[in-house]
CSV table of C-alpha atoms in Angstrom, one decimal:
chain,number,residue,atom,x,y,z
A,155,MET,CA,3.7,1.9,-2.9
A,156,ASN,CA,1.2,-0.9,-3.1
A,157,SER,CA,2.9,-4.2,-3.5
A,158,LEU,CA,0.3,-5.9,-5.6
A,159,PRO,CA,1.7,-6.2,-9.2
A,160,TRP,CA,-1.8,-6.1,-10.8
A,161,THR,CA,-3.4,-3.2,-8.8
A,162,PHE,CA,-2.3,-0.3,-11.0
A,163,GLU,CA,-3.5,-1.6,-14.4
A,164,HIS,CA,-6.7,-3.3,-13.0
A,165,ALA,CA,-7.6,-0.2,-10.9
A,166,ALA,CA,-7.3,2.0,-13.8
A,167,ARG,CA,-9.8,-0.2,-15.4
A,168,ILE,CA,-12.2,0.0,-12.7
A,169,ALA,CA,-11.9,3.8,-12.4
A,170,ASP,CA,-12.4,4.0,-16.1
A,171,ALA,CA,-15.8,2.1,-16.0
A,172,ALA,CA,-17.2,4.8,-13.7
A,173,ARG,CA,-17.0,7.3,-16.4
A,174,PRO,CA,-20.2,9.3,-17.3
A,175,GLY,CA,-22.4,8.0,-20.1
A,176,THR,CA,-23.0,4.4,-18.6
A,177,SER,CA,-26.5,3.3,-19.6
A,178,GLY,CA,-26.9,2.0,-16.0
A,179,GLU,CA,-25.3,0.9,-12.8
A,180,VAL,CA,-21.8,-0.4,-13.0
A,181,ALA,CA,-21.7,-3.8,-11.0
A,182,ALA,CA,-18.8,-6.1,-10.0
A,183,PHE,CA,-20.0,-9.8,-9.9
A,184,PHE,CA,-17.9,-12.0,-7.6
A,185,ASP,CA,-17.8,-15.8,-7.4
A,186,LEU,CA,-17.1,-16.8,-3.9
A,187,ASP,CA,-15.0,-20.0,-3.6
A,188,HIS,CA,-11.4,-19.8,-4.4
A,189,THR,CA,-12.1,-16.1,-5.8
A,190,VAL,CA,-12.9,-14.2,-2.8
A,191,ILE,CA,-12.1,-16.9,-0.1
A,192,ALA,CA,-9.3,-19.6,-0.2
A,193,THR,CA,-11.8,-22.3,0.5
A,194,SER,CA,-15.2,-23.9,-0.5
A,195,ALA,CA,-17.8,-22.3,1.8
A,196,SER,CA,-20.1,-25.3,1.3
A,197,PHE,CA,-17.6,-28.0,2.3
A,198,ALA,CA,-16.3,-25.8,5.0
A,199,PHE,CA,-19.6,-25.5,6.6
A,200,ASN,CA,-20.6,-29.1,5.9
A,201,ALA,CA,-17.5,-30.3,8.1
A,202,GLU,CA,-19.3,-28.1,10.8
A,203,PHE,CA,-22.5,-29.8,10.4
A,204,ILE,CA,-20.8,-33.2,10.7
A,205,ARG,CA,-19.1,-32.1,13.9
A,206,ASN,CA,-22.7,-30.9,15.2
A,207,GLY,CA,-24.1,-34.3,14.2
A,208,ILE,CA,-26.6,-33.0,11.7
A,209,MET,CA,-24.9,-34.3,8.6
A,210,SER,CA,-23.2,-37.7,8.1
A,211,ARG,CA,-19.9,-38.3,6.6
A,212,ARG,CA,-21.3,-40.6,3.9
A,213,THR,CA,-23.7,-37.9,2.8
A,214,LEU,CA,-20.5,-35.4,2.6
A,215,ALA,CA,-18.6,-37.8,0.6
A,216,LYS,CA,-21.4,-38.2,-2.1
A,217,THR,CA,-21.8,-34.6,-2.4
A,218,ALA,CA,-18.0,-34.2,-3.0
A,219,VAL,CA,-18.1,-36.8,-5.7
A,220,ALA,CA,-21.1,-35.1,-7.4
A,221,LYS,CA,-19.3,-31.7,-7.3
A,222,LEU,CA,-16.2,-33.1,-8.8
A,223,ALA,CA,-18.2,-34.7,-11.6
A,224,VAL,CA,-19.7,-31.3,-12.4
A,225,GLU,CA,-16.3,-29.6,-12.4
A,226,VAL,CA,-14.6,-32.1,-14.7
A,227,VAL,CA,-17.7,-32.4,-17.1
A,228,PRO,CA,-19.5,-29.2,-16.7
A,229,SER,CA,-21.4,-29.4,-19.9
A,230,GLU,CA,-23.2,-32.6,-18.9
A,231,VAL,CA,-26.7,-31.7,-17.9
A,232,GLY,CA,-26.9,-35.1,-16.3
A,233,ASP,CA,-24.3,-34.5,-13.8
A,234,THR,CA,-25.6,-30.9,-12.9
A,235,GLN,CA,-29.0,-32.5,-12.0
A,236,ARG,CA,-27.3,-35.2,-10.0
A,237,ALA,CA,-25.1,-32.6,-8.1
A,238,MET,CA,-28.5,-30.8,-7.4
A,239,ASP,CA,-30.2,-33.8,-6.4
A,240,LEU,CA,-27.3,-34.7,-4.0
A,241,ALA,CA,-27.0,-31.2,-2.6
A,242,GLY,CA,-30.6,-31.2,-1.8
A,243,ASN,CA,-30.4,-34.5,-0.2
A,244,ALA,CA,-27.5,-33.6,2.1
A,245,VAL,CA,-29.8,-31.1,4.0
A,246,ARG,CA,-32.9,-33.0,3.5
A,247,GLY,CA,-34.6,-33.2,7.0
A,248,MET,CA,-32.4,-30.5,8.6
A,249,THR,CA,-34.1,-27.4,9.9
A,250,ARG,CA,-33.1,-24.0,8.5
A,251,ALA,CA,-32.7,-22.7,12.0
A,252,GLU,CA,-30.0,-25.2,13.0
A,253,VAL,CA,-28.2,-24.6,9.8
A,254,GLN,CA,-28.4,-20.9,10.2
A,255,ARG,CA,-27.0,-21.4,14.0
A,256,VAL,CA,-24.1,-23.5,12.9
A,257,VAL,CA,-23.2,-21.1,9.9
A,258,ASP,CA,-23.3,-18.0,12.4
A,259,GLU,CA,-21.4,-19.8,15.2
A,260,THR,CA,-18.5,-20.9,13.0
A,261,LEU,CA,-18.4,-18.1,10.4
A,262,GLU,CA,-15.5,-16.2,12.0
A,263,GLN,CA,-13.3,-19.3,12.6
A,264,ILE,CA,-13.6,-21.1,9.2
A,265,ILE,CA,-14.4,-18.3,6.5
A,266,THR,CA,-13.3,-14.9,7.8
A,267,PRO,CA,-9.4,-16.0,8.0
A,268,LYS,CA,-9.6,-17.2,4.5
A,269,VAL,CA,-10.6,-14.1,2.7
A,270,PHE,CA,-7.9,-13.2,0.1
A,271,SER,CA,-6.3,-9.8,0.9
A,272,GLU,CA,-6.2,-9.1,-2.7
A,273,ALA,CA,-9.9,-9.6,-3.0
A,274,LYS,CA,-10.6,-7.2,0.0
A,275,GLU,CA,-8.6,-4.5,-2.0
A,276,LEU,CA,-10.4,-5.3,-5.2
A,277,ILE,CA,-14.0,-5.0,-3.4
A,278,ALA,CA,-12.6,-1.6,-1.9
A,279,ASP,CA,-11.5,-0.2,-5.3
A,280,HIS,CA,-15.0,-1.1,-6.7
A,281,ARG,CA,-16.7,0.6,-3.9
A,282,ARG,CA,-14.6,3.7,-4.0
A,283,ALA,CA,-15.5,3.6,-7.8
A,284,GLY,CA,-19.1,3.8,-6.8
A,285,HIS,CA,-19.9,0.3,-8.3
A,286,SER,CA,-22.5,-2.2,-6.8
A,287,VAL,CA,-20.6,-5.3,-5.4
A,288,VAL,CA,-22.5,-8.5,-6.1
A,289,VAL,CA,-21.7,-11.9,-4.6
A,290,LEU,CA,-22.9,-14.9,-6.7
A,291,SER,CA,-22.4,-18.5,-5.5
A,292,ALA,CA,-23.5,-22.0,-5.8
A,293,ALA,CA,-23.3,-22.2,-2.2
A,294,ALA,CA,-26.9,-22.1,-0.3
A,295,THR,CA,-28.2,-18.9,0.4
A,296,GLU,CA,-28.1,-19.5,4.2
A,297,MET,CA,-24.2,-19.6,3.9
A,298,VAL,CA,-23.8,-16.8,1.2
A,299,GLU,CA,-25.9,-14.2,3.1
A,300,PRO,CA,-23.6,-13.6,6.1
A,301,ILE,CA,-20.4,-13.8,4.0
A,302,ALA,CA,-21.6,-11.3,1.6
A,303,SER,CA,-22.9,-9.0,4.5
A,304,MET,CA,-19.4,-9.3,6.2
A,305,LEU,CA,-17.8,-8.3,2.9
A,306,GLY,CA,-20.1,-5.4,2.5
A,307,ALA,CA,-21.7,-6.6,-0.6
A,308,ASP,CA,-24.6,-4.7,-1.8
A,309,GLN,CA,-26.4,-7.8,-3.4
A,310,PHE,CA,-26.0,-11.6,-3.2
A,311,ARG,CA,-27.6,-14.6,-4.5
A,312,GLY,CA,-27.0,-18.2,-3.6
A,313,THR,CA,-28.6,-21.5,-4.2
A,314,GLU,CA,-32.1,-21.5,-2.6
A,315,LEU,CA,-33.2,-24.8,-1.1
A,316,GLU,CA,-37.0,-25.6,-0.5
A,317,VAL,CA,-38.1,-25.4,3.1
A,318,GLY,CA,-41.3,-27.1,4.1
A,319,GLU,CA,-43.9,-25.8,6.5
A,320,ASP,CA,-42.4,-27.5,9.3
A,321,GLY,CA,-39.1,-25.5,8.8
A,322,ARG,CA,-37.1,-28.4,7.4
A,323,TYR,CA,-35.6,-28.8,4.0
A,324,THR,CA,-37.3,-31.0,1.7
A,325,GLY,CA,-34.4,-31.9,-0.5
A,326,ALA,CA,-35.6,-29.9,-3.3
A,327,ILE,CA,-33.6,-26.9,-4.9
A,328,SER,CA,-36.0,-23.9,-6.2
A,329,PHE,CA,-32.9,-22.2,-7.7
A,330,TYR,CA,-29.5,-23.4,-8.5
A,331,CYS,CA,-27.0,-20.5,-8.7
A,332,TRP,CA,-24.6,-22.1,-10.7
A,333,ALA,CA,-23.3,-21.8,-14.5
A,334,GLU,CA,-26.4,-20.2,-16.5
A,335,GLY,CA,-28.1,-19.7,-13.0
A,336,LYS,CA,-25.9,-16.9,-12.4
A,337,VAL,CA,-26.8,-15.2,-15.4
A,338,GLU,CA,-30.3,-15.7,-14.6
A,339,ALA,CA,-29.6,-13.9,-11.3
A,340,MET,CA,-27.8,-11.1,-12.9
A,341,LYS,CA,-30.7,-10.4,-15.1
A,342,ALA,CA,-33.3,-10.5,-12.2
A,343,LEU,CA,-31.0,-8.0,-10.3
A,344,ALA,CA,-31.0,-5.8,-13.5
A,345,GLN,CA,-34.7,-5.9,-13.5
A,346,LYS,CA,-35.0,-4.1,-10.0
A,347,ALA,CA,-32.1,-1.4,-11.2
A,348,PRO,CA,-30.7,-0.9,-14.5
A,349,ILE,CA,-27.2,-2.5,-14.8
A,350,ASP,CA,-24.7,-1.5,-17.7
A,351,PHE,CA,-23.4,-4.9,-18.2
A,352,SER,CA,-20.9,-3.6,-20.8
A,353,ALA,CA,-19.3,-1.6,-18.3
A,354,SER,CA,-19.7,-4.1,-15.5
A,355,PHE,CA,-16.9,-6.5,-14.2
A,356,ALA,CA,-17.1,-10.2,-13.1
A,357,TYR,CA,-14.7,-12.4,-11.3
A,358,SER,CA,-14.3,-16.3,-11.0
A,359,ASP,CA,-11.9,-19.0,-10.8
A,360,SER,CA,-14.1,-21.8,-12.6
A,361,VAL,CA,-14.9,-22.8,-16.2
A,362,SER,CA,-18.4,-23.3,-14.9
A,363,ASP,CA,-18.7,-19.5,-14.5
A,364,ILE,CA,-18.0,-18.7,-18.3
A,365,PRO,CA,-21.5,-17.6,-19.0
A,366,MET,CA,-21.2,-15.1,-16.1
A,367,LEU,CA,-18.0,-13.9,-17.4
A,368,GLY,CA,-19.1,-13.5,-20.8
A,369,ARG,CA,-22.0,-11.5,-19.8
A,370,VAL,CA,-20.0,-8.4,-18.8
A,371,GLY,CA,-17.6,-6.0,-20.6
A,372,HIS,CA,-14.7,-6.6,-18.1
A,373,PRO,CA,-14.4,-10.4,-17.3
A,374,VAL,CA,-11.5,-11.5,-15.1
A,375,ALA,CA,-10.2,-14.9,-14.2
A,376,VAL,CA,-9.0,-15.2,-10.7
A,377,ASN,CA,-6.9,-18.4,-9.7
A,378,PRO,CA,-8.5,-19.9,-12.8
A,379,ASP,CA,-8.9,-23.8,-13.2
A,380,ARG,CA,-7.0,-25.2,-16.3
A,381,GLN,CA,-10.1,-25.1,-18.5
A,382,LEU,CA,-10.9,-21.5,-17.6
A,383,ARG,CA,-7.2,-20.5,-17.9
A,384,ARG,CA,-7.0,-21.8,-21.4
A,385,GLU,CA,-10.4,-19.9,-22.2
A,386,ALA,CA,-9.2,-16.8,-20.7
A,387,ILE,CA,-5.9,-16.9,-22.7
A,388,GLU,CA,-7.8,-17.4,-25.9
A,389,ARG,CA,-10.2,-14.6,-25.2
A,390,GLY,CA,-7.7,-12.1,-23.8
A,391,TRP,CA,-9.2,-12.0,-20.5
A,392,PRO,CA,-7.0,-10.6,-17.8
A,393,ILE,CA,-6.0,-13.2,-15.3
A,394,LEU,CA,-5.4,-12.2,-11.5
A,395,GLU,CA,-3.6,-14.7,-8.9
A,396,PHE,CA,-4.8,-14.2,-5.4
A,397,SER,CA,-2.5,-16.0,-2.7
A,398,LYS,CA,-2.7,-14.2,0.6
A,399,PRO,CA,-5.7,-15.3,2.6
A,400,THR,CA,-5.9,-13.2,5.8
A,401,PRO,CA,-8.6,-12.2,8.6
A,402,LEU,CA,-11.1,-10.2,7.3
A,403,TYR,CA,-11.4,-7.6,10.1
A,404,PRO,CA,-9.2,-6.8,13.0
A,405,THR,CA,-10.2,-8.8,16.4
A,406,SER,CA,-12.1,-6.0,17.8
A,407,LEU,CA,-14.2,-5.4,14.5
A,408,ALA,CA,-14.7,-9.3,14.2
A,409,GLY,CA,-16.1,-9.5,17.6
A,410,SER,CA,-18.8,-6.7,17.0
A,411,LEU,CA,-19.8,-8.1,13.8
A,412,ARG,CA,-19.9,-11.7,15.2
A,413,ALA,CA,-22.6,-10.4,17.8
A,414,LYS,CA,-24.6,-8.7,15.0
A,415,LEU,CA,-24.7,-11.9,12.9
A,416,ARG,CA,-25.6,-14.1,16.0
A,417,ASP,CA,-28.5,-11.6,16.5
A,418,ARG,CA,-29.5,-11.4,12.8
A,419,ALA,CA,-32.9,-12.7,13.5
A,420,ALA,CA,-33.6,-9.6,15.6
A,421,ASN,CA,-31.7,-7.2,13.1
A,422,THR,CA,-32.0,-6.4,9.6
A,423,THR,CA,-29.6,-7.3,6.8
A,424,TYR,CA,-29.0,-3.6,6.3
A,425,THR,CA,-27.7,-3.2,9.8
A,426,THR,CA,-25.0,-5.7,9.4
A,427,ARG,CA,-24.0,-4.7,6.0
A,428,ALA,CA,-23.8,-1.0,7.0
A,429,ALA,CA,-21.3,-2.2,9.8
A,430,ALA,CA,-19.5,-4.2,7.5
A,431,ARG,CA,-19.1,-1.4,4.9
A,432,THR,CA,-17.7,0.8,7.7
A,433,ALA,CA,-15.2,-1.6,8.5
A,434,MET,CA,-14.1,-2.1,4.9
A,435,ASP,CA,-13.8,1.5,4.2
A,436,SER,CA,-11.7,1.8,7.5
A,437,LEU,CA,-9.5,-0.9,6.2
A,438,SER,CA,-9.4,0.6,2.9
A,439,ARG,CA,-8.1,3.9,4.3
A,440,ARG,CA,-5.3,2.1,5.9
A,441,ARG,CA,-4.0,0.5,2.8
A,442,PRO,CA,-0.4,1.4,2.0
A,443,GLN,CA,0.0,3.6,-1.0
């Protein structure tokens, strides 16, 4: 018997959403930080940028303060713009290549051990039901892409940082995948392939993601902050508590995928995701019943 108390009830919702008669594809939209992984991807990688000498501690501290301001007062447009400006300034002058290098070299060490086991099972449940798995994160695309690939996600969207002709970040942000920005990303995906939002799912820990959660028929609060918890209770949204971060893959699979990620410039995204999905399916079959 599965030891996770929420599994049976929520798995039934997932299976039911696969019923015939939906007006498009059923999708499962996942926030990343503290929903799928037990950390903040941006700050985890920023620490590595400092260690590699391509970001200062002062810049990281300023970015942290801005992020806190947005989380405390998410409705203030001025705070949002300030966070965007500081996020852009944090990487201004860095080359995209060196950022990708640090991300790829440290992904296994700082991210894959932090994936919630409950999130892994949830993703597997959605994939068995034939749902499209989508990761939406305010972290930069360069960070979100390899994580989404290793999770076996079908689609992803992160914050898009402008890169100049010299390959360096200009400090401008062309798309901020946060709050209403995530709804924009959802609509853009639906233009490529019809999505039945009324039958779809969304998962997040943050009050800033209420727009995303409110867009689907099955919103779920995961490890919610105080404001989201209050909102979820008022709206009758399910609340899931994830508390078991574990390595994403067994050591043998992790080594293989690490090599693929480091070679992603010479391999397609599809190749890495196909390997990730095969691994996820393998782990799913081993899940205790």
